[in-house]
């Protein structure tokens, strides 16, 4: 590819990144039942639904740039006899800016502290989308005695995002221009967080469902657009390692979109129900 075509492609990708950056959840109406909690001089926007006879609490963690509203379609399809906790972590929507570095360790411990403050008790079924899936893997590994199971919705895995010094210039420009400092820091620290997660004990004893998006129709009709902005590590050895993670998990590949909780909510609901009903790993 000559220099002109390469530069033109980078400009097109940057425009896509700009568009995604402008598609903020702040422009969407609030999900019914959300409220802003005040926890130790910090605001945390959350949604808490409790059922007296619930056996489990479903805990939702958003992907990068996403807020509670992304789960709204799915919430309507969940069974009534569960507790639900969804929130916007610091730096997102109506929640306060973060007071600590955006490592997975800090994010998980802040979430756990919020759950304790709101008396939302385990056992938890953790549901994480995209970058939120990375954080939920950390939670499950660090506090396995509090976790019933894990649902990973087109998740980020340890090592999948490159070291920040390997990010291309156009990705750094897009993040600086269209992301808050907290969101940008999450991406810059994702590789470090992944290394931390790799160092924690395995969780093959618990039920896990892994959902992967493979947009077959979009690829076939030529409308699929890659927006990883050069930040994703596509090393074949790493990809094989990710495929081999959680060998006893159930894996579901769907022709959907990255926002699977919106385009294929029934698959996520089924995954949650599979984990709820499982008495041992699913494979």
Short mmCIF file of the C-alpha atoms (twelve columns), coordinates in Angstrom:
data_MODEL
# 
_entry.id   MODEL 
# 
loop_
_atom_site.group_PDB 
_atom_site.id 
_atom_site.type_symbol 
_atom_site.label_atom_id 
_atom_site.label_alt_id 
_atom_site.label_comp_id 
_atom_site.label_asym_id 
_atom_site.label_seq_id 
_atom_site.Cartn_x 
_atom_site.Cartn_y 
_atom_site.Cartn_z 
_atom_site.pdbx_PDB_model_num 
ATOM 1   C CA . UNK A 1   0.000   0.000   0.000  1 
ATOM 2   C CA . UNK A 2   1.488   3.351   -1.014 1 
ATOM 3   C CA . UNK A 3   1.827   6.256   1.409  1 
ATOM 4   C CA . UNK A 4   -1.142  8.192   -0.017 1 
ATOM 5   C CA . UNK A 5   -3.565  5.282   0.300  1 
ATOM 6   C CA . UNK A 6   -2.329  4.456   3.774  1 
ATOM 7   C CA . UNK A 7   -2.811  8.045   4.936  1 
ATOM 8   C CA . UNK A 8   -6.275  8.148   3.360  1 
ATOM 9   C CA . UNK A 9   -7.243  4.944   5.173  1 
ATOM 10  C CA . UNK A 10  -6.027  6.356   8.484  1 
ATOM 11  C CA . UNK A 11  -8.151  9.476   7.962  1 
ATOM 12  C CA . UNK A 12  -11.226 7.343   7.232  1 
ATOM 13  C CA . UNK A 13  -10.642 5.255   10.347 1 
ATOM 14  C CA . UNK A 14  -10.151 8.381   12.415 1 
ATOM 15  C CA . UNK A 15  -13.492 9.708   11.134 1 
ATOM 16  C CA . UNK A 16  -15.127 6.444   12.244 1 
ATOM 17  C CA . UNK A 17  -13.474 6.828   15.633 1 
ATOM 18  C CA . UNK A 18  -14.745 10.417  15.858 1 
ATOM 19  C CA . UNK A 19  -18.272 9.232   15.075 1 
ATOM 20  C CA . UNK A 20  -18.078 6.594   17.796 1 
ATOM 21  C CA . UNK A 21  -16.764 9.163   20.214 1 
ATOM 22  C CA . UNK A 22  -19.729 11.406  19.528 1 
ATOM 23  C CA . UNK A 23  -22.204 8.550   20.069 1 
ATOM 24  C CA . UNK A 24  -22.316 9.128   23.810 1 
ATOM 25  C CA . UNK A 25  -24.803 7.503   26.162 1 
ATOM 26  C CA . UNK A 26  -25.310 10.981  27.570 1 
ATOM 27  C CA . UNK A 27  -27.624 11.611  24.617 1 
ATOM 28  C CA . UNK A 28  -29.860 8.655   25.546 1 
ATOM 29  C CA . UNK A 29  -32.745 8.912   28.026 1 
ATOM 30  C CA . UNK A 30  -32.065 7.596   31.519 1 
ATOM 31  C CA . UNK A 31  -32.953 3.983   32.224 1 
ATOM 32  C CA . UNK A 32  -35.993 3.770   34.493 1 
ATOM 33  C CA . UNK A 33  -34.954 3.241   38.088 1 
ATOM 34  C CA . UNK A 34  -31.449 4.699   37.928 1 
ATOM 35  C CA . UNK A 35  -30.327 6.931   40.760 1 
ATOM 36  C CA . UNK A 36  -27.169 8.717   41.809 1 
ATOM 37  C CA . UNK A 37  -25.657 7.279   44.977 1 
ATOM 38  C CA . UNK A 38  -23.395 9.343   47.219 1 
ATOM 39  C CA . UNK A 39  -20.610 7.154   48.544 1 
ATOM 40  C CA . UNK A 40  -17.772 8.813   50.438 1 
ATOM 41  C CA . UNK A 41  -18.029 12.147  48.608 1 
ATOM 42  C CA . UNK A 42  -18.328 10.469  45.238 1 
ATOM 43  C CA . UNK A 43  -21.365 10.168  42.967 1 
ATOM 44  C CA . UNK A 44  -22.071 6.740   41.482 1 
ATOM 45  C CA . UNK A 45  -24.956 6.414   39.035 1 
ATOM 46  C CA . UNK A 46  -26.564 3.025   39.499 1 
ATOM 47  C CA . UNK A 47  -29.571 0.805   39.017 1 
ATOM 48  C CA . UNK A 48  -30.508 -1.510  41.894 1 
ATOM 49  C CA . UNK A 49  -33.411 -3.944  41.761 1 
ATOM 50  C CA . UNK A 50  -33.924 -6.386  44.625 1 
ATOM 51  C CA . UNK A 51  -36.157 -9.429  44.956 1 
ATOM 52  C CA . UNK A 52  -36.787 -10.919 48.395 1 
ATOM 53  C CA . UNK A 53  -36.394 -14.497 47.214 1 
ATOM 54  C CA . UNK A 54  -33.482 -13.955 44.834 1 
ATOM 55  C CA . UNK A 55  -30.721 -16.547 44.976 1 
ATOM 56  C CA . UNK A 56  -28.233 -14.491 42.973 1 
ATOM 57  C CA . UNK A 57  -27.301 -10.922 42.158 1 
ATOM 58  C CA . UNK A 58  -26.566 -10.050 38.537 1 
ATOM 59  C CA . UNK A 59  -23.778 -7.466  38.406 1 
ATOM 60  C CA . UNK A 60  -23.232 -5.632  35.120 1 
ATOM 61  C CA . UNK A 61  -20.019 -3.903  34.013 1 
ATOM 62  C CA . UNK A 62  -20.073 -1.619  30.966 1 
ATOM 63  C CA . UNK A 63  -17.661 -1.533  28.081 1 
ATOM 64  C CA . UNK A 64  -15.557 1.506   27.249 1 
ATOM 65  C CA . UNK A 65  -17.620 4.650   26.483 1 
ATOM 66  C CA . UNK A 66  -20.806 2.755   27.422 1 
ATOM 67  C CA . UNK A 67  -23.298 3.484   30.196 1 
ATOM 68  C CA . UNK A 68  -26.224 1.701   31.842 1 
ATOM 69  C CA . UNK A 69  -28.563 2.444   28.933 1 
ATOM 70  C CA . UNK A 70  -26.765 -0.138  26.776 1 
ATOM 71  C CA . UNK A 71  -28.274 -2.889  28.939 1 
ATOM 72  C CA . UNK A 72  -31.853 -1.568  28.938 1 
ATOM 73  C CA . UNK A 73  -33.198 -3.911  26.236 1 
ATOM 74  C CA . UNK A 74  -31.710 -6.862  28.090 1 
ATOM 75  C CA . UNK A 75  -33.092 -5.805  31.500 1 
ATOM 76  C CA . UNK A 76  -36.621 -6.168  30.132 1 
ATOM 77  C CA . UNK A 77  -35.992 -9.850  29.328 1 
ATOM 78  C CA . UNK A 78  -34.472 -10.923 32.647 1 
ATOM 79  C CA . UNK A 79  -36.404 -13.123 35.086 1 
ATOM 80  C CA . UNK A 80  -38.070 -11.338 38.005 1 
ATOM 81  C CA . UNK A 81  -36.565 -13.460 40.769 1 
ATOM 82  C CA . UNK A 82  -33.037 -12.032 40.628 1 
ATOM 83  C CA . UNK A 83  -31.291 -9.021  42.104 1 
ATOM 84  C CA . UNK A 84  -29.812 -6.599  39.580 1 
ATOM 85  C CA . UNK A 85  -26.963 -4.167  40.080 1 
ATOM 86  C CA . UNK A 86  -25.776 -2.037  37.172 1 
ATOM 87  C CA . UNK A 87  -23.741 1.122   37.448 1 
ATOM 88  C CA . UNK A 88  -21.590 3.650   35.665 1 
ATOM 89  C CA . UNK A 89  -18.085 3.381   37.032 1 
ATOM 90  C CA . UNK A 90  -16.236 6.601   37.895 1 
ATOM 91  C CA . UNK A 91  -15.693 8.815   34.880 1 
ATOM 92  C CA . UNK A 92  -18.869 7.751   33.057 1 
ATOM 93  C CA . UNK A 93  -22.149 9.623   32.540 1 
ATOM 94  C CA . UNK A 94  -23.447 11.001  35.859 1 
ATOM 95  C CA . UNK A 95  -20.835 9.318   38.048 1 
ATOM 96  C CA . UNK A 96  -17.998 11.412  39.461 1 
ATOM 97  C CA . UNK A 97  -14.525 11.390  37.980 1 
ATOM 98  C CA . UNK A 98  -12.212 8.712   39.291 1 
ATOM 99  C CA . UNK A 99  -10.013 9.308   42.319 1 
ATOM 100 C CA . UNK A 100 -7.595  6.453   41.594 1 
ATOM 101 C CA . UNK A 101 -5.654  5.075   38.649 1 
ATOM 102 C CA . UNK A 102 -7.860  3.150   36.235 1 
ATOM 103 C CA . UNK A 103 -6.326  -0.261  36.791 1 
ATOM 104 C CA . UNK A 104 -8.548  -3.325  36.937 1 
ATOM 105 C CA . UNK A 105 -7.527  -3.794  40.574 1 
ATOM 106 C CA . UNK A 106 -8.812  -0.353  41.573 1 
ATOM 107 C CA . UNK A 107 -11.961 -0.616  39.470 1 
ATOM 108 C CA . UNK A 108 -12.869 -4.026  40.914 1 
ATOM 109 C CA . UNK A 109 -12.304 -2.963  44.497 1 
ATOM 110 C CA . UNK A 110 -14.356 0.205   43.973 1 
ATOM 111 C CA . UNK A 111 -17.205 -1.887  42.547 1 
ATOM 112 C CA . UNK A 112 -17.006 -4.351  45.424 1 
ATOM 113 C CA . UNK A 113 -17.026 -1.494  47.943 1 
ATOM 114 C CA . UNK A 114 -20.117 -0.010  46.280 1 
ATOM 115 C CA . UNK A 115 -21.895 -3.385  46.415 1 
ATOM 116 C CA . UNK A 116 -21.101 -3.680  50.110 1 
ATOM 117 C CA . UNK A 117 -22.242 -0.119  50.830 1 
ATOM 118 C CA . UNK A 118 -25.573 -0.815  49.134 1 
ATOM 119 C CA . UNK A 119 -25.936 -4.184  50.894 1 
ATOM 120 C CA . UNK A 120 -26.034 -5.992  47.566 1 
ATOM 121 C CA . UNK A 121 -24.798 -9.353  48.745 1 
ATOM 122 C CA . UNK A 122 -23.172 -12.290 46.941 1 
ATOM 123 C CA . UNK A 123 -23.229 -14.751 45.360 1 
ATOM 124 C CA . UNK A 124 -22.763 -12.657 42.233 1 
ATOM 125 C CA . UNK A 125 -23.157 -13.555 38.584 1 
ATOM 126 C CA . UNK A 126 -20.815 -11.149 36.829 1 
ATOM 127 C CA . UNK A 127 -21.741 -9.921  33.342 1 
ATOM 128 C CA . UNK A 128 -19.102 -7.853  31.574 1 
ATOM 129 C CA . UNK A 129 -19.195 -6.335  28.102 1 
ATOM 130 C CA . UNK A 130 -16.024 -5.544  26.139 1 
ATOM 131 C CA . UNK A 131 -13.547 -3.783  28.464 1 
ATOM 132 C CA . UNK A 132 -15.975 -4.446  31.310 1 
ATOM 133 C CA . UNK A 133 -15.410 -8.144  30.644 1 
ATOM 134 C CA . UNK A 134 -11.739 -7.674  31.462 1 
ATOM 135 C CA . UNK A 135 -12.663 -6.187  34.830 1 
ATOM 136 C CA . UNK A 136 -15.151 -8.945  35.597 1 
ATOM 137 C CA . UNK A 137 -12.477 -11.562 34.954 1 
ATOM 138 C CA . UNK A 138 -10.359 -9.798  37.567 1 
ATOM 139 C CA . UNK A 139 -13.261 -9.728  40.050 1 
ATOM 140 C CA . UNK A 140 -13.967 -13.432 39.608 1 
ATOM 141 C CA . UNK A 141 -10.312 -14.385 40.023 1 
ATOM 142 C CA . UNK A 142 -9.662  -12.150 43.016 1 
ATOM 143 C CA . UNK A 143 -12.887 -12.921 44.901 1 
ATOM 144 C CA . UNK A 144 -13.973 -16.370 43.658 1 
ATOM 145 C CA . UNK A 145 -15.829 -17.199 46.879 1 
ATOM 146 C CA . UNK A 146 -18.273 -14.363 46.135 1 
ATOM 147 C CA . UNK A 147 -18.927 -15.344 42.513 1 
ATOM 148 C CA . UNK A 148 -21.393 -17.922 41.211 1 
ATOM 149 C CA . UNK A 149 -20.340 -17.527 37.579 1 
ATOM 150 C CA . UNK A 150 -19.281 -15.273 34.752 1 
ATOM 151 C CA . UNK A 151 -20.783 -14.107 31.438 1 
ATOM 152 C CA . UNK A 152 -18.327 -12.434 29.046 1 
ATOM 153 C CA . UNK A 153 -20.042 -10.447 26.296 1 
ATOM 154 C CA . UNK A 154 -17.604 -9.938  23.390 1 
ATOM 155 C CA . UNK A 155 -15.058 -9.254  26.097 1 
ATOM 156 C CA . UNK A 156 -11.517 -7.951  26.174 1 
ATOM 157 C CA . UNK A 157 -9.045  -10.560 27.411 1 
ATOM 158 C CA . UNK A 158 -5.612  -10.181 29.036 1 
ATOM 159 C CA . UNK A 159 -3.057  -9.084  26.439 1 
ATOM 160 C CA . UNK A 160 -5.611  -8.269  23.745 1 
ATOM 161 C CA . UNK A 161 -4.918  -4.542  23.921 1 
ATOM 162 C CA . UNK A 162 -1.357  -3.522  23.117 1 
ATOM 163 C CA . UNK A 163 0.986   -1.629  25.375 1 
ATOM 164 C CA . UNK A 164 0.177   2.105   25.131 1 
ATOM 165 C CA . UNK A 165 3.545   2.900   23.555 1 
ATOM 166 C CA . UNK A 166 2.481   0.639   20.672 1 
ATOM 167 C CA . UNK A 167 -0.749  2.544   19.996 1 
ATOM 168 C CA . UNK A 168 -0.592  4.302   16.603 1 
ATOM 169 C CA . UNK A 169 -0.696  8.094   16.482 1 
ATOM 170 C CA . UNK A 170 -4.231  8.267   15.096 1 
ATOM 171 C CA . UNK A 171 -5.565  6.162   17.988 1 
ATOM 172 C CA . UNK A 172 -3.856  8.406   20.531 1 
ATOM 173 C CA . UNK A 173 -5.244  11.487  18.767 1 
ATOM 174 C CA . UNK A 174 -8.768  10.060  18.763 1 
ATOM 175 C CA . UNK A 175 -8.622  9.163   22.444 1 
ATOM 176 C CA . UNK A 176 -7.220  12.535  23.461 1 
ATOM 177 C CA . UNK A 177 -9.834  14.415  21.460 1 
ATOM 178 C CA . UNK A 178 -12.974 12.398  22.105 1 
ATOM 179 C CA . UNK A 179 -12.516 10.549  25.405 1 
ATOM 180 C CA . UNK A 180 -12.506 11.715  28.985 1 
ATOM 181 C CA . UNK A 181 -9.285  11.334  30.915 1 
ATOM 182 C CA . UNK A 182 -10.669 8.379   32.858 1 
ATOM 183 C CA . UNK A 183 -11.768 6.525   29.720 1 
ATOM 184 C CA . UNK A 184 -8.418  7.121   28.044 1 
ATOM 185 C CA . UNK A 185 -6.523  5.976   31.133 1 
ATOM 186 C CA . UNK A 186 -8.491  2.724   31.199 1 
ATOM 187 C CA . UNK A 187 -7.246  1.897   27.700 1 
ATOM 188 C CA . UNK A 188 -3.697  2.956   28.465 1 
ATOM 189 C CA . UNK A 189 -3.657  0.681   31.527 1 
ATOM 190 C CA . UNK A 190 -5.537  -2.266  29.997 1 
ATOM 191 C CA . UNK A 191 -2.352  -4.151  29.100 1 
ATOM 192 C CA . UNK A 192 -1.026  -3.769  32.659 1 
ATOM 193 C CA . UNK A 193 -4.403  -4.846  34.036 1 
ATOM 194 C CA . UNK A 194 -4.313  -7.918  31.811 1 
ATOM 195 C CA . UNK A 195 -0.926  -8.922  33.214 1 
ATOM 196 C CA . UNK A 196 -2.328  -8.588  36.733 1 
ATOM 197 C CA . UNK A 197 -5.294  -10.779 35.844 1 
ATOM 198 C CA . UNK A 198 -3.001  -13.421 34.333 1 
ATOM 199 C CA . UNK A 199 -1.151  -13.591 37.651 1 
ATOM 200 C CA . UNK A 200 -4.318  -14.400 39.632 1 
ATOM 201 C CA . UNK A 201 -5.595  -17.971 40.241 1 
ATOM 202 C CA . UNK A 202 -7.605  -19.740 37.554 1 
ATOM 203 C CA . UNK A 203 -11.396 -19.956 37.842 1 
ATOM 204 C CA . UNK A 204 -12.153 -23.114 35.898 1 
ATOM 205 C CA . UNK A 205 -14.293 -24.389 38.782 1 
ATOM 206 C CA . UNK A 206 -17.104 -21.890 38.128 1 
ATOM 207 C CA . UNK A 207 -19.662 -21.735 35.291 1 
ATOM 208 C CA . UNK A 208 -18.525 -19.372 32.520 1 
ATOM 209 C CA . UNK A 209 -20.183 -18.455 29.219 1 
ATOM 210 C CA . UNK A 210 -18.142 -16.645 26.580 1 
ATOM 211 C CA . UNK A 211 -20.067 -14.793 23.856 1 
ATOM 212 C CA . UNK A 212 -18.185 -13.789 20.728 1 
ATOM 213 C CA . UNK A 213 -19.457 -11.621 17.892 1 
ATOM 214 C CA . UNK A 214 -18.589 -12.740 14.369 1 
ATOM 215 C CA . UNK A 215 -20.425 -10.411 11.933 1 
ATOM 216 C CA . UNK A 216 -20.679 -12.953 9.099  1 
ATOM 217 C CA . UNK A 217 -23.360 -11.124 7.111  1 
ATOM 218 C CA . UNK A 218 -21.544 -7.790  7.332  1 
ATOM 219 C CA . UNK A 219 -18.315 -9.431  6.195  1 
ATOM 220 C CA . UNK A 220 -20.028 -11.152 3.278  1 
ATOM 221 C CA . UNK A 221 -21.787 -8.021  2.044  1 
ATOM 222 C CA . UNK A 222 -18.717 -5.844  2.558  1 
ATOM 223 C CA . UNK A 223 -20.173 -3.527  5.188  1 
ATOM 224 C CA . UNK A 224 -17.997 -4.699  8.087  1 
ATOM 225 C CA . UNK A 225 -15.619 -1.982  9.295  1 
ATOM 226 C CA . UNK A 226 -12.732 -2.615  11.676 1 
ATOM 227 C CA . UNK A 227 -12.529 0.088   14.328 1 
ATOM 228 C CA . UNK A 228 -9.813  -1.343  16.581 1 
ATOM 229 C CA . UNK A 229 -7.670  1.641   15.573 1 
ATOM 230 C CA . UNK A 230 -4.496  -0.434  15.635 1 
ATOM 231 C CA . UNK A 231 -4.691  -0.982  19.403 1 
ATOM 232 C CA . UNK A 232 -5.572  -4.693  19.295 1 
ATOM 233 C CA . UNK A 233 -2.810  -7.285  19.479 1 
ATOM 234 C CA . UNK A 234 -3.401  -9.774  16.659 1 
ATOM 235 C CA . UNK A 235 -0.428  -11.999 17.394 1 
ATOM 236 C CA . UNK A 236 -1.414  -15.576 16.534 1 
ATOM 237 C CA . UNK A 237 0.145   -16.989 19.685 1 
ATOM 238 C CA . UNK A 238 -1.920  -14.616 21.814 1 
ATOM 239 C CA . UNK A 239 -5.108  -15.412 19.904 1 
ATOM 240 C CA . UNK A 240 -4.569  -19.124 20.531 1 
ATOM 241 C CA . UNK A 241 -3.938  -18.399 24.205 1 
ATOM 242 C CA . UNK A 242 -7.219  -16.462 24.439 1 
ATOM 243 C CA . UNK A 243 -9.108  -19.270 22.717 1 
ATOM 244 C CA . UNK A 244 -7.684  -21.736 25.238 1 
ATOM 245 C CA . UNK A 245 -8.580  -19.632 28.287 1 
ATOM 246 C CA . UNK A 246 -11.333 -21.046 30.489 1 
ATOM 247 C CA . UNK A 247 -11.292 -24.518 28.887 1 
ATOM 248 C CA . UNK A 248 -14.433 -25.612 30.750 1 
ATOM 249 C CA . UNK A 249 -16.463 -22.580 29.648 1 
ATOM 250 C CA . UNK A 250 -19.356 -22.640 27.210 1 
ATOM 251 C CA . UNK A 251 -18.556 -20.670 24.050 1 
ATOM 252 C CA . UNK A 252 -21.212 -19.091 21.819 1 
ATOM 253 C CA . UNK A 253 -20.310 -17.425 18.506 1 
ATOM 254 C CA . UNK A 254 -23.052 -15.226 17.026 1 
ATOM 255 C CA . UNK A 255 -23.587 -13.157 13.892 1 
ATOM 256 C CA . UNK A 256 -24.387 -10.007 15.814 1 
ATOM 257 C CA . UNK A 257 -22.514 -6.794  16.662 1 
ATOM 258 C CA . UNK A 258 -20.042 -5.750  19.315 1 
ATOM 259 C CA . UNK A 259 -23.011 -4.391  21.302 1 
ATOM 260 C CA . UNK A 260 -24.439 -7.892  21.635 1 
ATOM 261 C CA . UNK A 261 -26.526 -6.947  24.667 1 
ATOM 262 C CA . UNK A 262 -28.547 -4.696  22.329 1 
ATOM 263 C CA . UNK A 263 -28.554 -6.631  19.054 1 
ATOM 264 C CA . UNK A 264 -28.764 -10.147 20.539 1 
ATOM 265 C CA . UNK A 265 -30.106 -9.707  24.088 1 
ATOM 266 C CA . UNK A 266 -31.722 -13.143 24.038 1 
ATOM 267 C CA . UNK A 267 -28.262 -14.738 23.791 1 
ATOM 268 C CA . UNK A 268 -27.007 -12.836 26.821 1 
ATOM 269 C CA . UNK A 269 -30.147 -13.682 28.797 1 
ATOM 270 C CA . UNK A 270 -29.738 -17.354 27.906 1 
ATOM 271 C CA . UNK A 271 -26.099 -17.225 29.003 1 
ATOM 272 C CA . UNK A 272 -27.143 -15.732 32.352 1 
ATOM 273 C CA . UNK A 273 -29.777 -18.427 32.824 1 
ATOM 274 C CA . UNK A 274 -27.226 -21.131 31.936 1 
ATOM 275 C CA . UNK A 275 -24.932 -19.860 34.678 1 
ATOM 276 C CA . UNK A 276 -27.802 -19.531 37.167 1 
ATOM 277 C CA . UNK A 277 -28.865 -23.141 36.593 1 
ATOM 278 C CA . UNK A 278 -25.376 -24.667 36.442 1 
ATOM 279 C CA . UNK A 279 -24.093 -26.668 39.397 1 
ATOM 280 C CA . UNK A 280 -20.666 -27.150 37.845 1 
ATOM 281 C CA . UNK A 281 -18.645 -25.799 34.899 1 
ATOM 282 C CA . UNK A 282 -20.659 -25.874 31.681 1 
ATOM 283 C CA . UNK A 283 -18.223 -28.104 29.786 1 
# 
